[in-house]
GROMACS .gro file of N, CA, C and O in nm:
model
  352
    1MET      N    1  -0.088  -0.778   1.550
    1MET     CA    2  -0.069  -0.832   1.313
    1MET      C    3   0.024  -0.725   1.266
    1MET      O    4   0.024  -0.672   1.246
    2VAL      N    5   0.135  -0.798   1.182
    2VAL     CA    6   0.171  -0.670   1.097
    2VAL      C    7   0.165  -0.687   0.970
    2VAL      O    8   0.085  -0.781   0.960
    3ALA      N    9   0.151  -0.584   0.901
    3ALA     CA   10   0.087  -0.534   0.794
    3ALA      C   11   0.219  -0.526   0.686
    3ALA      O   12   0.310  -0.587   0.742
    4PRO      N   13   0.094  -0.543   0.625
    4PRO     CA   14   0.161  -0.672   0.454
    4PRO      C   15   0.343  -0.631   0.405
    4PRO      O   16   0.411  -0.660   0.383
    5LEU      N   17   0.258  -0.481   0.380
    5LEU     CA   18   0.436  -0.360   0.382
    5LEU      C   19   0.515  -0.375   0.419
    5LEU      O   20   0.639  -0.408   0.407
    6GLU      N   21   0.448  -0.360   0.549
    6GLU     CA   22   0.611  -0.430   0.713
    6GLU      C   23   0.650  -0.528   0.716
    6GLU      O   24   0.743  -0.531   0.742
    7ALA      N   25   0.588  -0.625   0.610
    7ALA     CA   26   0.619  -0.795   0.674
    7ALA      C   27   0.685  -0.790   0.561
    7ALA      O   28   0.897  -0.882   0.525
    8ALA      N   29   0.695  -0.714   0.444
    8ALA     CA   30   0.817  -0.711   0.313
    8ALA      C   31   0.930  -0.649   0.314
    8ALA      O   32   1.039  -0.710   0.306
    9ILE      N   33   0.935  -0.569   0.385
    9ILE     CA   34   0.999  -0.493   0.420
    9ILE      C   35   1.106  -0.497   0.503
    9ILE      O   36   1.233  -0.503   0.490
   10ASN      N   37   1.086  -0.579   0.609
   10ASN     CA   38   1.141  -0.638   0.702
   10ASN      C   39   1.149  -0.784   0.752
   10ASN      O   40   1.214  -0.785   0.815
   11SER      N   41   1.149  -0.837   0.655
   11SER     CA   42   1.192  -0.948   0.612
   11SER      C   43   1.333  -1.006   0.630
   11SER      O   44   1.408  -0.959   0.566
   12THR      N   45   1.331  -1.085   0.749
   12THR     CA   46   1.455  -1.145   0.766
   12THR      C   47   1.507  -1.295   0.746
   12THR      O   48   1.590  -1.369   0.786
   13ASP      N   49   1.400  -1.384   0.628
   13ASP     CA   50   1.421  -1.466   0.650
   13ASP      C   51   1.510  -1.464   0.576
   13ASP      O   52   1.489  -1.470   0.378
   14LYS      N   53   1.579  -1.522   0.561
   14LYS     CA   54   1.762  -1.557   0.478
   14LYS      C   55   1.778  -1.681   0.372
   14LYS      O   56   1.797  -1.645   0.237
   15ASN      N   57   1.679  -1.782   0.425
   15ASN     CA   58   1.583  -1.857   0.274
   15ASN      C   59   1.513  -1.768   0.203
   15ASN      O   60   1.542  -1.844   0.089
   16SER      N   61   1.457  -1.679   0.187
   16SER     CA   62   1.328  -1.627   0.093
   16SER      C   63   1.463  -1.536   0.002
   16SER      O   64   1.414  -1.422  -0.114
   17HIS      N   65   1.484  -1.505   0.075
   17HIS     CA   66   1.579  -1.305  -0.042
   17HIS      C   67   1.687  -1.329   0.006
   17HIS      O   68   1.759  -1.336   0.145
   18SER      N   69   1.841  -1.297  -0.057
   18SER     CA   70   1.893  -1.263  -0.081
   18SER      C   71   1.955  -1.098  -0.051
   18SER      O   72   1.777  -1.083  -0.081
   19VAL      N   73   2.068  -1.085   0.009
   19VAL     CA   74   2.054  -0.954   0.079
   19VAL      C   75   2.066  -0.884  -0.061
   19VAL      O   76   1.961  -0.759  -0.020
   20SER      N   77   2.100  -0.827  -0.163
   20SER     CA   78   2.031  -0.739  -0.273
   20SER      C   79   1.893  -0.826  -0.308
   20SER      O   80   1.811  -0.688  -0.352
   21GLU      N   81   1.842  -0.886  -0.300
   21GLU     CA   82   1.656  -0.893  -0.288
   21GLU      C   83   1.652  -0.821  -0.222
   21GLU      O   84   1.542  -0.776  -0.231
   22GLY      N   85   1.694  -0.833  -0.095
   22GLY     CA   86   1.612  -0.742   0.033
   22GLY      C   87   1.582  -0.579   0.030
   22GLY      O   88   1.560  -0.533   0.062
   23VAL      N   89   1.732  -0.578  -0.075
   23VAL     CA   90   1.743  -0.427  -0.085
   23VAL      C   91   1.680  -0.351  -0.164
   23VAL      O   92   1.654  -0.280  -0.147
   24ALA      N   93   1.652  -0.479  -0.309
   24ALA     CA   94   1.587  -0.404  -0.379
   24ALA      C   95   1.418  -0.446  -0.322
   24ALA      O   96   1.326  -0.333  -0.363
   25ILE      N   97   1.342  -0.496  -0.278
   25ILE     CA   98   1.255  -0.530  -0.195
   25ILE      C   99   1.249  -0.331  -0.116
   25ILE      O  100   1.119  -0.273  -0.158
   26LYS      N  101   1.350  -0.263  -0.073
   26LYS     CA  102   1.330  -0.127   0.068
   26LYS      C  103   1.286  -0.037  -0.060
   26LYS      O  104   1.239   0.031   0.007
   27LEU      N  105   1.368  -0.032  -0.103
   27LEU     CA  106   1.392   0.032  -0.200
   27LEU      C  107   1.287   0.032  -0.297
   27LEU      O  108   1.183   0.162  -0.285
   28GLU      N  109   1.240  -0.107  -0.364
   28GLU     CA  110   1.069  -0.042  -0.456
   28GLU      C  111   0.977  -0.023  -0.335
   28GLU      O  112   0.936   0.085  -0.380
   29ALA      N  113   1.026  -0.048  -0.256
   29ALA     CA  114   0.895  -0.013  -0.108
   29ALA      C  115   0.898   0.198  -0.113
   29ALA      O  116   0.771   0.243  -0.046
   30GLU      N  117   1.046   0.178  -0.069
   30GLU     CA  118   1.024   0.346  -0.033
   30GLU      C  119   1.038   0.457  -0.178
   30GLU      O  120   0.934   0.502  -0.209
   31LYS      N  121   1.002   0.358  -0.317
   31LYS     CA  122   1.001   0.434  -0.411
   31LYS      C  123   0.857   0.410  -0.376
   31LYS      O  124   0.759   0.534  -0.446
   32ILE      N  125   0.738   0.326  -0.397
   32ILE     CA  126   0.609   0.351  -0.351
   32ILE      C  127   0.569   0.435  -0.305
   32ILE      O  128   0.472   0.476  -0.364
   33LEU      N  129   0.644   0.438  -0.203
   33LEU     CA  130   0.509   0.498  -0.020
   33LEU      C  131   0.573   0.663  -0.042
   33LEU      O  132   0.471   0.811  -0.108
   34GLU      N  133   0.706   0.676  -0.163
   34GLU     CA  134   0.731   0.883  -0.279
   34GLU      C  135   0.598   0.874  -0.305
   34GLU      O  136   0.580   0.979  -0.310
   35LEU      N  137   0.588   0.733  -0.443
   35LEU     CA  138   0.506   0.800  -0.515
   35LEU      C  139   0.320   0.809  -0.511
   35LEU      O  140   0.295   0.862  -0.595
   36MET      N  141   0.321   0.725  -0.340
   36MET     CA  142   0.162   0.721  -0.307
   36MET      C  143   0.171   0.887  -0.271
   36MET      O  144   0.089   0.950  -0.270
   37GLU      N  145   0.192   1.023  -0.342
   37GLU     CA  146   0.226   1.129  -0.282
   37GLU      C  147   0.158   1.200  -0.372
   37GLU      O  148   0.136   1.334  -0.422
   38SER      N  149   0.140   1.084  -0.520
   38SER     CA  150   0.066   1.119  -0.558
   38SER      C  151  -0.041   1.115  -0.636
   38SER      O  152  -0.169   1.162  -0.713
   39LEU      N  153  -0.096   1.064  -0.596
   39LEU     CA  154  -0.236   0.992  -0.524
   39LEU      C  155  -0.363   1.084  -0.477
   39LEU      O  156  -0.322   1.197  -0.410
   40THR      N  157  -0.439   1.080  -0.445
   40THR     CA  158  -0.524   1.174  -0.439
   40THR      C  159  -0.492   1.132  -0.229
   40THR      O  160  -0.507   1.038  -0.233
   41GLU      N  161  -0.574   1.187  -0.195
   41GLU     CA  162  -0.506   1.193  -0.091
   41GLU      C  163  -0.676   1.065  -0.073
   41GLU      O  164  -0.622   1.028   0.108
   42ASP      N  165  -0.822   1.060  -0.058
   42ASP     CA  166  -0.860   0.913  -0.032
   42ASP      C  167  -0.788   0.804  -0.120
   42ASP      O  168  -0.755   0.738  -0.021
   43GLN      N  169  -0.721   0.792  -0.167
   43GLN     CA  170  -0.652   0.699  -0.245
   43GLN      C  171  -0.526   0.688  -0.121
   43GLN      O  172  -0.535   0.565  -0.126
   44ARG      N  173  -0.463   0.812  -0.069
   44ARG     CA  174  -0.312   0.762  -0.040
   44ARG      C  175  -0.442   0.715   0.119
   44ARG      O  176  -0.332   0.601   0.133
   45ASN      N  177  -0.468   0.740   0.181
   45ASN     CA  178  -0.580   0.690   0.346
   45ASN      C  179  -0.570   0.543   0.264
   45ASN      O  180  -0.520   0.474   0.375
   46VAL      N  181  -0.666   0.471   0.219
   46VAL     CA  182  -0.683   0.361   0.229
   46VAL      C  183  -0.629   0.237   0.176
   46VAL      O  184  -0.658   0.188   0.248
   47LEU      N  185  -0.490   0.305   0.116
   47LEU     CA  186  -0.410   0.175   0.006
   47LEU      C  187  -0.285   0.193   0.182
   47LEU      O  188  -0.267   0.124   0.213
   48THR      N  189  -0.278   0.336   0.308
   48THR     CA  190  -0.230   0.370   0.379
   48THR      C  191  -0.287   0.259   0.473
   48THR      O  192  -0.200   0.186   0.553
   49LEU      N  193  -0.378   0.309   0.488
   49LEU     CA  194  -0.460   0.210   0.544
   49LEU      C  195  -0.452   0.078   0.609
   49LEU      O  196  -0.449  -0.103   0.646
   50LYS      N  197  -0.493   0.008   0.446
   50LYS     CA  198  -0.479  -0.167   0.380
   50LYS      C  199  -0.337  -0.179   0.345
   50LYS      O  200  -0.341  -0.273   0.437
   51LEU      N  201  -0.207  -0.140   0.374
   51LEU     CA  202  -0.168  -0.163   0.314
   51LEU      C  203   0.009  -0.156   0.411
   51LEU      O  204   0.067  -0.248   0.456
   52VAL      N  205   0.021  -0.041   0.427
   52VAL     CA  206   0.092  -0.038   0.616
   52VAL      C  207   0.043  -0.044   0.699
   52VAL      O  208   0.068  -0.147   0.818
   53HIS      N  209  -0.106  -0.067   0.759
   53HIS     CA  210  -0.152  -0.129   0.888
   53HIS      C  211  -0.239  -0.201   0.905
   53HIS      O  212  -0.251  -0.264   1.030
   54GLY      N  213  -0.322  -0.250   0.739
   54GLY     CA  214  -0.304  -0.416   0.801
   54GLY      C  215  -0.478  -0.367   0.745
   54GLY      O  216  -0.503  -0.547   0.815
   55LEU      N  217  -0.571  -0.308   0.753
   55LEU     CA  218  -0.741  -0.316   0.792
   55LEU      C  219  -0.744  -0.338   0.678
   55LEU      O  220  -0.734  -0.411   0.518
   56ASP      N  221  -0.856  -0.492   0.714
   56ASP     CA  222  -0.956  -0.453   0.593
   56ASP      C  223  -1.107  -0.365   0.569
   56ASP      O  224  -1.055  -0.295   0.610
   57THR      N  225  -1.102  -0.428   0.424
   57THR     CA  226  -1.191  -0.310   0.382
   57THR      C  227  -1.301  -0.265   0.457
   57THR      O  228  -1.331  -0.120   0.424
   58GLU      N  229  -1.377  -0.342   0.549
   58GLU     CA  230  -1.458  -0.329   0.625
   58GLU      C  231  -1.408  -0.205   0.718
   58GLU      O  232  -1.462  -0.101   0.803
   59GLU      N  233  -1.275  -0.191   0.788
   59GLU     CA  234  -1.207  -0.155   0.911
   59GLU      C  235  -1.216  -0.020   0.806
   59GLU      O  236  -1.235   0.027   0.900
   60VAL      N  237  -1.162   0.029   0.709
   60VAL     CA  238  -1.080   0.090   0.635
   60VAL      C  239  -1.210   0.137   0.585
   60VAL      O  240  -1.218   0.333   0.668
   61ALA      N  241  -1.357   0.128   0.625
   61ALA     CA  242  -1.433   0.219   0.560
   61ALA      C  243  -1.481   0.337   0.720
   61ALA      O  244  -1.521   0.379   0.707
   62LYS      N  245  -1.532   0.206   0.849
   62LYS     CA  246  -1.600   0.264   0.927
   62LYS      C  247  -1.493   0.392   0.992
   62LYS      O  248  -1.536   0.480   0.946
   63VAL      N  249  -1.302   0.345   0.960
   63VAL     CA  250  -1.192   0.425   0.990
   63VAL      C  251  -1.221   0.565   0.897
   63VAL      O  252  -1.281   0.694   0.958
   64LEU      N  253  -1.245   0.572   0.736
   64LEU     CA  254  -1.247   0.701   0.673
   64LEU      C  255  -1.432   0.681   0.681
   64LEU      O  256  -1.464   0.819   0.538
   65GLU      N  257  -1.509   0.648   0.679
   65GLU     CA  258  -1.723   0.677   0.714
   65GLU      C  259  -1.757   0.683   0.568
   65GLU      O  260  -1.761   0.812   0.477
   66LYS      N  261  -1.673   0.591   0.460
   66LYS     CA  262  -1.721   0.555   0.356
   66LYS      C  263  -1.760   0.449   0.350
   66LYS      O  264  -1.720   0.362   0.354
   67ARG      N  265  -1.822   0.421   0.210
   67ARG     CA  266  -1.915   0.224   0.201
   67ARG      C  267  -1.746   0.185   0.202
   67ARG      O  268  -1.654   0.195   0.115
   68GLN      N  269  -1.769   0.066   0.216
   68GLN     CA  270  -1.695  -0.068   0.111
   68GLN      C  271  -1.662  -0.061  -0.011
   68GLN      O  272  -1.589  -0.042  -0.046
   69GLY      N  273  -1.753  -0.046  -0.140
   69GLY     CA  274  -1.778   0.006  -0.221
   69GLY      C  275  -1.703   0.079  -0.305
   69GLY      O  276  -1.579   0.102  -0.397
   70ALA      N  277  -1.676   0.237  -0.194
   70ALA     CA  278  -1.570   0.319  -0.222
   70ALA      C  279  -1.473   0.285  -0.183
   70ALA      O  280  -1.361   0.351  -0.269
   71VAL      N  281  -1.482   0.208  -0.064
   71VAL     CA  282  -1.333   0.187  -0.059
   71VAL      C  283  -1.248   0.118  -0.153
   71VAL      O  284  -1.134   0.118  -0.239
   72ARG      N  285  -1.352   0.080  -0.222
   72ARG     CA  286  -1.274  -0.061  -0.335
   72ARG      C  287  -1.203  -0.036  -0.493
   72ARG      O  288  -1.104  -0.004  -0.462
   73ALA      N  289  -1.295   0.113  -0.469
   73ALA     CA  290  -1.305   0.128  -0.629
   73ALA      C  291  -1.119   0.250  -0.570
   73ALA      O  292  -1.074   0.308  -0.713
   74LEU      N  293  -1.125   0.330  -0.453
   74LEU     CA  294  -1.032   0.409  -0.382
   74LEU      C  295  -0.883   0.312  -0.383
   74LEU      O  296  -0.789   0.378  -0.502
   75GLN      N  297  -0.952   0.216  -0.401
   75GLN     CA  298  -0.797   0.084  -0.369
   75GLN      C  299  -0.776   0.100  -0.454
   75GLN      O  300  -0.577   0.118  -0.568
   76MET      N  301  -0.876  -0.030  -0.583
   76MET     CA  302  -0.869   0.017  -0.717
   76MET      C  303  -0.744   0.115  -0.834
   76MET      O  304  -0.622   0.077  -0.866
   77ARG      N  305  -0.804   0.311  -0.767
   77ARG     CA  306  -0.760   0.340  -0.883
   77ARG      C  307  -0.652   0.417  -0.807
   77ARG      O  308  -0.565   0.436  -0.942
   78GLY      N  309  -0.618   0.369  -0.654
   78GLY     CA  310  -0.478   0.408  -0.610
   78GLY      C  311  -0.376   0.304  -0.674
   78GLY      O  312  -0.309   0.348  -0.772
   79LEU      N  313  -0.367   0.178  -0.694
   79LEU     CA  314  -0.326   0.108  -0.721
   79LEU      C  315  -0.316   0.094  -0.886
   79LEU      O  316  -0.188   0.095  -0.921
   80GLN      N  317  -0.416   0.104  -0.894
   80GLN     CA  318  -0.394   0.156  -1.042
   80GLN      C  319  -0.285   0.270  -1.142
   80GLN      O  320  -0.127   0.284  -1.180
   81THR      N  321  -0.291   0.360  -1.087
   81THR     CA  322  -0.221   0.493  -1.079
   81THR      C  323  -0.112   0.459  -1.055
   81THR      O  324   0.017   0.519  -1.145
   82LEU      N  325  -0.014   0.408  -0.845
   82LEU     CA  326   0.049   0.351  -0.843
   82LEU      C  327   0.197   0.231  -1.010
   82LEU      O  328   0.271   0.257  -0.995
   83ALA      N  329   0.034   0.166  -1.038
   83ALA     CA  330   0.161   0.043  -1.110
   83ALA      C  331   0.138   0.171  -1.256
   83ALA      O  332   0.290   0.117  -1.337
   84LYS      N  333   0.112   0.206  -1.341
   84LYS     CA  334   0.183   0.369  -1.480
   84LYS      C  335   0.269   0.383  -1.409
   84LYS      O  336   0.361   0.490  -1.464
   85LEU      N  337   0.284   0.492  -1.279
   85LEU     CA  338   0.417   0.555  -1.209
   85LEU      C  339   0.502   0.487  -1.221
   85LEU      O  340   0.599   0.493  -1.252
   86LEU      N  341   0.528   0.342  -1.172
   86LEU     CA  342   0.651   0.273  -1.114
   86LEU      C  343   0.625   0.199  -1.298
   86LEU      O  344   0.827   0.176  -1.265
   87GLU      N  345   0.606   0.188  -1.406
   87GLU     CA  346   0.587   0.168  -1.530
   87GLU      C  347   0.702   0.289  -1.557
   87GLU      O  348   0.843   0.260  -1.720
   88THR      N  349   0.723   0.379  -1.554
   88THR     CA  350   0.739   0.528  -1.639
   88THR      C  351   0.910   0.482  -1.554
   88THR      O  352   0.968   0.485  -1.391
   0.00000   0.00000   0.00000
């Protein structure tokens, strides 16, 4: 199974992306990974497991020994923080 972020970064479908679009996607992904350093460790772990490794909420909860609700909350707060950081 290919993780969602990895699939976007490594997309080789020439019909879906021009070369410039492909470069823009890779740069944006790199920027997001850099901005993830601004998150709490728990938020970063959740987003890494979900977006980079492609785990679902239940799997993340097991790995991190947290409740699924906590994982969803950490994911939401982490994504909100990233969205705000990307706007600046």
